[in-house]
Amino acid sequence: MNDILLLKLGEIVLKGLNRRSFEQKLVGNVRRRLLGLGNFRVSCMQSTIYVEPEDDTADMDAAFEAMQDVFGIVKISRAAACEKDRDAIVRLAVDYLKEDMLRAKSFKVESKRSDKRFPMTSIQLSQYVGGELAEAFPNCAVDVHDPELVVNIEIRDLAAYVHAAPVDGAGGMPVGCNGIAVSLLSGGIDSPVSTYMIAKRGVRLIPVHFFSFPYTSQQAKEKVIELGRILTAYCGSMTLEVVPFTHIQEEIRDKCPEEFFTLIMRRFMMRIASSIAERTGARAIVTGENLGQVASQTMEAMAVTQAVTALPVLQPLIGMDKEEIVRAARKIGTFDTSILPYEDCCTVFTPRHPKTRPHTEEIERAEAALDVDALVREALDGIEQIRL
């Protein structure tokens, strides 16, 4: 029996003349995700990607799980193929879906006929196969309105395919089709979710973490590395840029008014992220900011922070409440790691009474006590790159 995965494409089917480039990007992402799972043949036709095992090394169970995390795919079916003959289709359905039919109390058949040369209409094929299945499994009743099991038949160019109900894919667009961005990745709950959400829009990401040893521990750094590893299931392989941030924070503490500590710190983050973006060809900066969540995330504070970069700052969480973000973190598997009790640099030298309605001019006056360019260069020179 020819076991195969059918991956249905999402919104890229709406693309125009450049649709093929999106499909090629997605096929490449699928192939990379299958590395280490055995030998597969991957092809794309009629808005569907076909993943076929080439030999016994192919782990179909692992491949089925892996495909659920690939952006650009909306539905995934584990199917079996046969020749385009109605009786061959019946035999395949009886054999391939036997356990499902024996478990279910009711079923119906839905057919799609993209190969219009097939001599039966979709309705005729559904009725014929449904009647044969009802005879083969008399304890499973036909119910076209609310069936427990839906038997799907697809007549395509190369073969006929039989499968049960598909599972949902990750949706979105293929990673890499919408450029590159730098993503600020802390050890908290928000930034992994924002990274995931921008990757879902087809952006390849370069995570950047600001590390303030010894004020933050090695465990805090390992926590962020683990978050990055979790995100690679969705984002693909990434290189984490770990920026030494201790000296910058100490200079801010020693030379700037306390109420501006966090704002000046975040302006340095933006400057450094912009420099990394210039080096790597990134065209935007991604943050996990959420309007009004903390003092540095008021409109005025964010305007002051972003004033030091000419790059677009993408903030996918800006209108979400915390519970929505937590649900998303649980869904993508980052929450349990994010809540480990190892704090990051954002908690170092936190002002007792932070400025919530700052003006750019007053922040610039406070920064005049610092050698900004030298501090940025020092941080960039000390970056540690970790391949995820």
Short mmCIF file of N, CA, C and O in Angstrom, two decimals, residues 145-222:
data_model
loop_
_atom_site.label_atom_id
_atom_site.label_comp_id
_atom_site.label_asym_id
_atom_site.label_seq_id
_atom_site.Cartn_x
_atom_site.Cartn_y
_atom_site.Cartn_z
N HIS A 145 -25.15 14.12 7.45
CA HIS A 145 -25.28 15.41 8.13
C HIS A 145 -24.29 15.58 9.28
O HIS A 145 -23.64 16.64 9.40
N ASP A 146 -24.15 14.57 10.11
CA ASP A 146 -23.25 14.69 11.27
C ASP A 146 -22.50 13.37 11.49
O ASP A 146 -22.68 12.70 12.51
N PRO A 147 -21.65 13.00 10.56
CA PRO A 147 -20.97 11.70 10.68
C PRO A 147 -19.82 11.76 11.67
O PRO A 147 -19.19 12.80 11.88
N GLU A 148 -19.55 10.65 12.29
CA GLU A 148 -18.39 10.53 13.17
C GLU A 148 -17.09 10.44 12.36
O GLU A 148 -16.05 10.91 12.80
N LEU A 149 -17.18 9.85 11.16
CA LEU A 149 -16.01 9.68 10.31
C LEU A 149 -16.33 10.18 8.90
O LEU A 149 -17.39 9.86 8.36
N VAL A 150 -15.42 10.96 8.35
CA VAL A 150 -15.54 11.40 6.96
C VAL A 150 -14.46 10.69 6.15
O VAL A 150 -13.27 10.80 6.43
N VAL A 151 -14.89 9.94 5.15
CA VAL A 151 -13.96 9.28 4.23
C VAL A 151 -13.75 10.20 3.04
O VAL A 151 -14.70 10.56 2.34
N ASN A 152 -12.51 10.61 2.83
CA ASN A 152 -12.19 11.55 1.75
C ASN A 152 -11.56 10.82 0.58
O ASN A 152 -10.65 10.00 0.75
N ILE A 153 -12.06 11.12 -0.61
CA ILE A 153 -11.50 10.56 -1.84
C ILE A 153 -11.12 11.74 -2.75
O ILE A 153 -11.92 12.66 -2.97
N GLU A 154 -9.90 11.72 -3.25
CA GLU A 154 -9.43 12.76 -4.16
C GLU A 154 -8.93 12.12 -5.45
O GLU A 154 -8.06 11.24 -5.41
N ILE A 155 -9.50 12.55 -6.56
CA ILE A 155 -9.07 12.06 -7.88
C ILE A 155 -8.16 13.13 -8.47
O ILE A 155 -8.61 14.21 -8.87
N ARG A 156 -6.87 12.85 -8.50
CA ARG A 156 -5.89 13.82 -8.97
C ARG A 156 -5.21 13.32 -10.24
O ARG A 156 -5.51 12.23 -10.73
N ASP A 157 -4.27 14.09 -10.74
CA ASP A 157 -3.66 13.76 -12.03
C ASP A 157 -2.97 12.41 -12.03
O ASP A 157 -3.09 11.64 -12.99
N LEU A 158 -2.24 12.10 -10.97
CA LEU A 158 -1.41 10.90 -10.98
C LEU A 158 -2.10 9.67 -10.42
O LEU A 158 -1.75 8.54 -10.77
N ALA A 159 -3.05 9.87 -9.50
CA ALA A 159 -3.66 8.72 -8.82
C ALA A 159 -4.92 9.15 -8.10
O ALA A 159 -5.28 10.33 -8.08
N ALA A 160 -5.59 8.16 -7.50
CA ALA A 160 -6.69 8.42 -6.57
C ALA A 160 -6.16 8.25 -5.16
O ALA A 160 -5.33 7.37 -4.90
N TYR A 161 -6.66 9.08 -4.26
CA TYR A 161 -6.16 9.06 -2.88
C TYR A 161 -7.34 8.92 -1.93
O TYR A 161 -8.39 9.55 -2.10
N VAL A 162 -7.13 8.10 -0.89
CA VAL A 162 -8.15 7.87 0.14
C VAL A 162 -7.56 8.25 1.49
O VAL A 162 -6.43 7.86 1.81
N HIS A 163 -8.32 9.01 2.27
CA HIS A 163 -7.85 9.36 3.62
C HIS A 163 -9.03 9.74 4.50
O HIS A 163 -10.12 10.05 4.01
N ALA A 164 -8.79 9.69 5.80
CA ALA A 164 -9.78 10.17 6.76
C ALA A 164 -9.65 11.69 6.88
O ALA A 164 -8.94 12.33 6.10
N ALA A 165 -10.31 12.28 7.85
CA ALA A 165 -10.31 13.73 7.98
C ALA A 165 -8.89 14.27 8.16
O ALA A 165 -8.10 13.72 8.93
N PRO A 166 -8.53 15.35 7.47
CA PRO A 166 -7.21 15.94 7.64
C PRO A 166 -7.08 16.65 8.98
O PRO A 166 -8.09 17.00 9.62
N VAL A 167 -5.85 16.86 9.41
CA VAL A 167 -5.59 17.65 10.61
C VAL A 167 -5.15 19.04 10.17
O VAL A 167 -4.69 19.24 9.05
N ASP A 168 -5.28 20.00 11.07
CA ASP A 168 -4.89 21.37 10.75
C ASP A 168 -3.39 21.51 10.69
O ASP A 168 -2.65 20.94 11.51
N GLY A 169 -2.92 22.28 9.73
CA GLY A 169 -1.52 22.66 9.67
C GLY A 169 -1.29 23.98 10.39
O GLY A 169 -2.21 24.54 11.00
N ALA A 170 -0.09 24.52 10.29
CA ALA A 170 0.27 25.74 11.00
C ALA A 170 -0.26 26.99 10.31
O ALA A 170 -0.35 28.05 10.92
N GLY A 171 -0.61 26.89 9.01
CA GLY A 171 -1.09 28.05 8.28
C GLY A 171 0.03 29.03 7.98
O GLY A 171 1.21 28.71 8.03
N GLY A 172 -0.35 30.27 7.66
CA GLY A 172 0.64 31.30 7.41
C GLY A 172 1.30 31.16 6.05
O GLY A 172 0.73 30.62 5.10
N MET A 173 2.54 31.67 5.97
CA MET A 173 3.29 31.67 4.72
C MET A 173 4.65 31.02 4.92
O MET A 173 5.16 31.00 6.04
N PRO A 174 5.25 30.49 3.87
CA PRO A 174 6.53 29.78 4.03
C PRO A 174 7.63 30.69 4.57
O PRO A 174 7.82 31.80 4.08
N VAL A 175 8.32 30.21 5.59
CA VAL A 175 9.41 30.99 6.17
C VAL A 175 10.46 31.27 5.09
O VAL A 175 10.89 30.38 4.37
N GLY A 176 10.84 32.54 4.99
CA GLY A 176 11.84 32.96 4.03
C GLY A 176 11.28 33.66 2.82
O GLY A 176 12.04 34.28 2.06
N CYS A 177 9.96 33.62 2.62
CA CYS A 177 9.40 34.24 1.42
C CYS A 177 9.16 35.74 1.60
O CYS A 177 8.91 36.45 0.63
N ASN A 178 9.22 36.23 2.84
CA ASN A 178 8.97 37.65 3.10
C ASN A 178 10.15 38.33 3.77
O ASN A 178 9.98 39.25 4.57
N GLY A 179 11.35 37.87 3.45
CA GLY A 179 12.54 38.56 3.92
C GLY A 179 13.05 38.10 5.27
O GLY A 179 12.64 37.06 5.79
N ILE A 180 13.95 38.90 5.82
CA ILE A 180 14.65 38.58 7.07
C ILE A 180 14.42 39.70 8.07
O ILE A 180 14.36 40.87 7.70
N ALA A 181 14.30 39.35 9.34
CA ALA A 181 14.18 40.34 10.41
C ALA A 181 14.99 39.89 11.62
O ALA A 181 15.22 38.70 11.82
N VAL A 182 15.41 40.86 12.40
CA VAL A 182 16.06 40.62 13.69
C VAL A 182 14.98 40.59 14.75
O VAL A 182 14.12 41.47 14.79
N SER A 183 14.99 39.56 15.60
CA SER A 183 13.97 39.43 16.65
C SER A 183 14.63 39.49 18.02
O SER A 183 15.53 38.70 18.31
N LEU A 184 14.20 40.42 18.85
CA LEU A 184 14.74 40.53 20.21
C LEU A 184 14.14 39.42 21.05
O LEU A 184 12.92 39.37 21.26
N LEU A 185 14.99 38.50 21.52
CA LEU A 185 14.53 37.30 22.23
C LEU A 185 15.03 37.33 23.66
O LEU A 185 16.22 37.15 23.92
N SER A 186 14.13 37.56 24.60
CA SER A 186 14.47 37.51 26.02
C SER A 186 14.10 36.13 26.55
O SER A 186 13.73 35.23 25.79
N GLY A 187 14.14 35.96 27.84
CA GLY A 187 13.74 34.70 28.43
C GLY A 187 12.31 34.70 28.92
O GLY A 187 11.88 33.77 29.60
N GLY A 188 11.55 35.73 28.56
CA GLY A 188 10.18 35.84 29.05
C GLY A 188 9.17 35.11 28.19
O GLY A 188 9.52 34.34 27.28
N ILE A 189 7.91 35.38 28.44
CA ILE A 189 6.82 34.71 27.73
C ILE A 189 6.56 35.35 26.38
O ILE A 189 6.28 34.67 25.39
N ASP A 190 6.69 36.68 26.29
CA ASP A 190 6.21 37.41 25.13
C ASP A 190 7.08 37.26 23.89
O ASP A 190 6.57 36.99 22.80
N SER A 191 8.39 37.43 24.02
CA SER A 191 9.23 37.51 22.82
C SER A 191 9.27 36.20 22.02
O SER A 191 9.32 36.25 20.78
N PRO A 192 9.23 35.01 22.62
CA PRO A 192 9.14 33.81 21.78
C PRO A 192 7.85 33.77 20.97
O PRO A 192 7.85 33.32 19.82
N VAL A 193 6.75 34.26 21.55
CA VAL A 193 5.48 34.28 20.82
C VAL A 193 5.54 35.26 19.67
O VAL A 193 5.09 34.98 18.56
N SER A 194 6.13 36.44 19.89
CA SER A 194 6.24 37.41 18.80
C SER A 194 7.14 36.89 17.69
O SER A 194 6.87 37.12 16.49
N THR A 195 8.19 36.17 18.05
CA THR A 195 9.07 35.57 17.05
C THR A 195 8.29 34.56 16.21
O THR A 195 8.37 34.56 14.97
N TYR A 196 7.53 33.71 16.86
CA TYR A 196 6.70 32.72 16.18
C TYR A 196 5.72 33.41 15.22
O TYR A 196 5.55 32.98 14.07
N MET A 197 5.06 34.46 15.68
CA MET A 197 4.02 35.10 14.89
C MET A 197 4.57 35.77 13.64
O MET A 197 3.93 35.74 12.58
N ILE A 198 5.76 36.35 13.72
CA ILE A 198 6.35 36.96 12.53
C ILE A 198 6.89 35.89 11.59
O ILE A 198 6.81 36.02 10.36
N ALA A 199 7.43 34.81 12.14
CA ALA A 199 7.85 33.70 11.28
C ALA A 199 6.66 33.16 10.50
O ALA A 199 6.78 32.76 9.33
N LYS A 200 5.49 33.15 11.12
CA LYS A 200 4.28 32.66 10.46
C LYS A 200 3.92 33.50 9.24
O LYS A 200 3.24 33.02 8.33
N ARG A 201 4.38 34.73 9.20
CA ARG A 201 4.13 35.58 8.03
C ARG A 201 5.22 35.44 6.98
O ARG A 201 5.32 36.25 6.06
N GLY A 202 6.04 34.41 7.11
CA GLY A 202 7.02 34.12 6.07
C GLY A 202 8.36 34.78 6.24
O GLY A 202 9.15 34.86 5.29
N VAL A 203 8.66 35.26 7.45
CA VAL A 203 9.91 35.98 7.70
C VAL A 203 10.94 35.04 8.32
O VAL A 203 10.64 34.32 9.27
N ARG A 204 12.15 35.04 7.76
CA ARG A 204 13.26 34.31 8.38
C ARG A 204 13.86 35.20 9.46
O ARG A 204 14.07 36.40 9.23
N LEU A 205 14.14 34.62 10.64
CA LEU A 205 14.48 35.44 11.80
C LEU A 205 15.89 35.20 12.31
O LEU A 205 16.42 34.08 12.26
N ILE A 206 16.47 36.29 12.81
CA ILE A 206 17.76 36.24 13.49
C ILE A 206 17.50 36.66 14.93
O ILE A 206 17.30 37.85 15.21
N PRO A 207 17.44 35.72 15.87
CA PRO A 207 17.17 36.08 17.26
C PRO A 207 18.39 36.74 17.90
O PRO A 207 19.53 36.30 17.69
N VAL A 208 18.14 37.77 18.67
CA VAL A 208 19.19 38.50 19.38
C VAL A 208 18.86 38.53 20.86
O VAL A 208 17.75 38.93 21.25
N HIS A 209 19.81 38.11 21.68
CA HIS A 209 19.62 38.09 23.13
C HIS A 209 20.69 38.95 23.80
O HIS A 209 21.87 38.86 23.46
N PHE A 210 20.26 39.78 24.74
CA PHE A 210 21.18 40.65 25.48
C PHE A 210 21.47 40.01 26.83
O PHE A 210 20.56 39.79 27.64
N PHE A 211 22.75 39.73 27.06
CA PHE A 211 23.18 38.92 28.21
C PHE A 211 24.03 39.76 29.15
O PHE A 211 25.02 40.37 28.73
N SER A 212 23.63 39.82 30.41
CA SER A 212 24.31 40.68 31.40
C SER A 212 24.92 39.87 32.52
O SER A 212 24.54 39.98 33.69
N PHE A 213 25.89 39.05 32.18
CA PHE A 213 26.62 38.29 33.19
C PHE A 213 27.55 39.25 33.96
O PHE A 213 28.15 40.14 33.37
N PRO A 214 27.66 39.15 35.30
CA PRO A 214 27.12 38.11 36.18
C PRO A 214 25.76 38.46 36.79
O PRO A 214 25.27 37.73 37.63
N TYR A 215 25.17 39.61 36.37
CA TYR A 215 23.87 39.98 36.93
C TYR A 215 22.78 39.00 36.52
O TYR A 215 21.80 38.81 37.25
N THR A 216 22.93 38.44 35.33
CA THR A 216 22.07 37.32 34.94
C THR A 216 22.95 36.09 34.79
O THR A 216 24.11 36.18 34.39
N SER A 217 22.40 34.94 35.10
CA SER A 217 23.20 33.72 35.24
C SER A 217 23.37 32.98 33.93
O SER A 217 22.68 33.25 32.94
N GLN A 218 24.28 32.02 33.94
CA GLN A 218 24.45 31.14 32.79
C GLN A 218 23.17 30.35 32.52
O GLN A 218 22.85 30.07 31.37
N GLN A 219 22.43 30.03 33.60
CA GLN A 219 21.16 29.32 33.41
C GLN A 219 20.17 30.16 32.62
O GLN A 219 19.38 29.64 31.83
N ALA A 220 20.22 31.48 32.83
CA ALA A 220 19.33 32.37 32.07
C ALA A 220 19.67 32.32 30.58
O ALA A 220 18.78 32.32 29.72
N LYS A 221 20.95 32.28 30.28
CA LYS A 221 21.38 32.17 28.88
C LYS A 221 20.95 30.83 28.28
O LYS A 221 20.43 30.77 27.15
N GLU A 222 21.14 29.75 29.03
CA GLU A 222 20.73 28.43 28.54
C GLU A 222 19.22 28.36 28.33
O GLU A 222 18.74 27.68 27.41
#
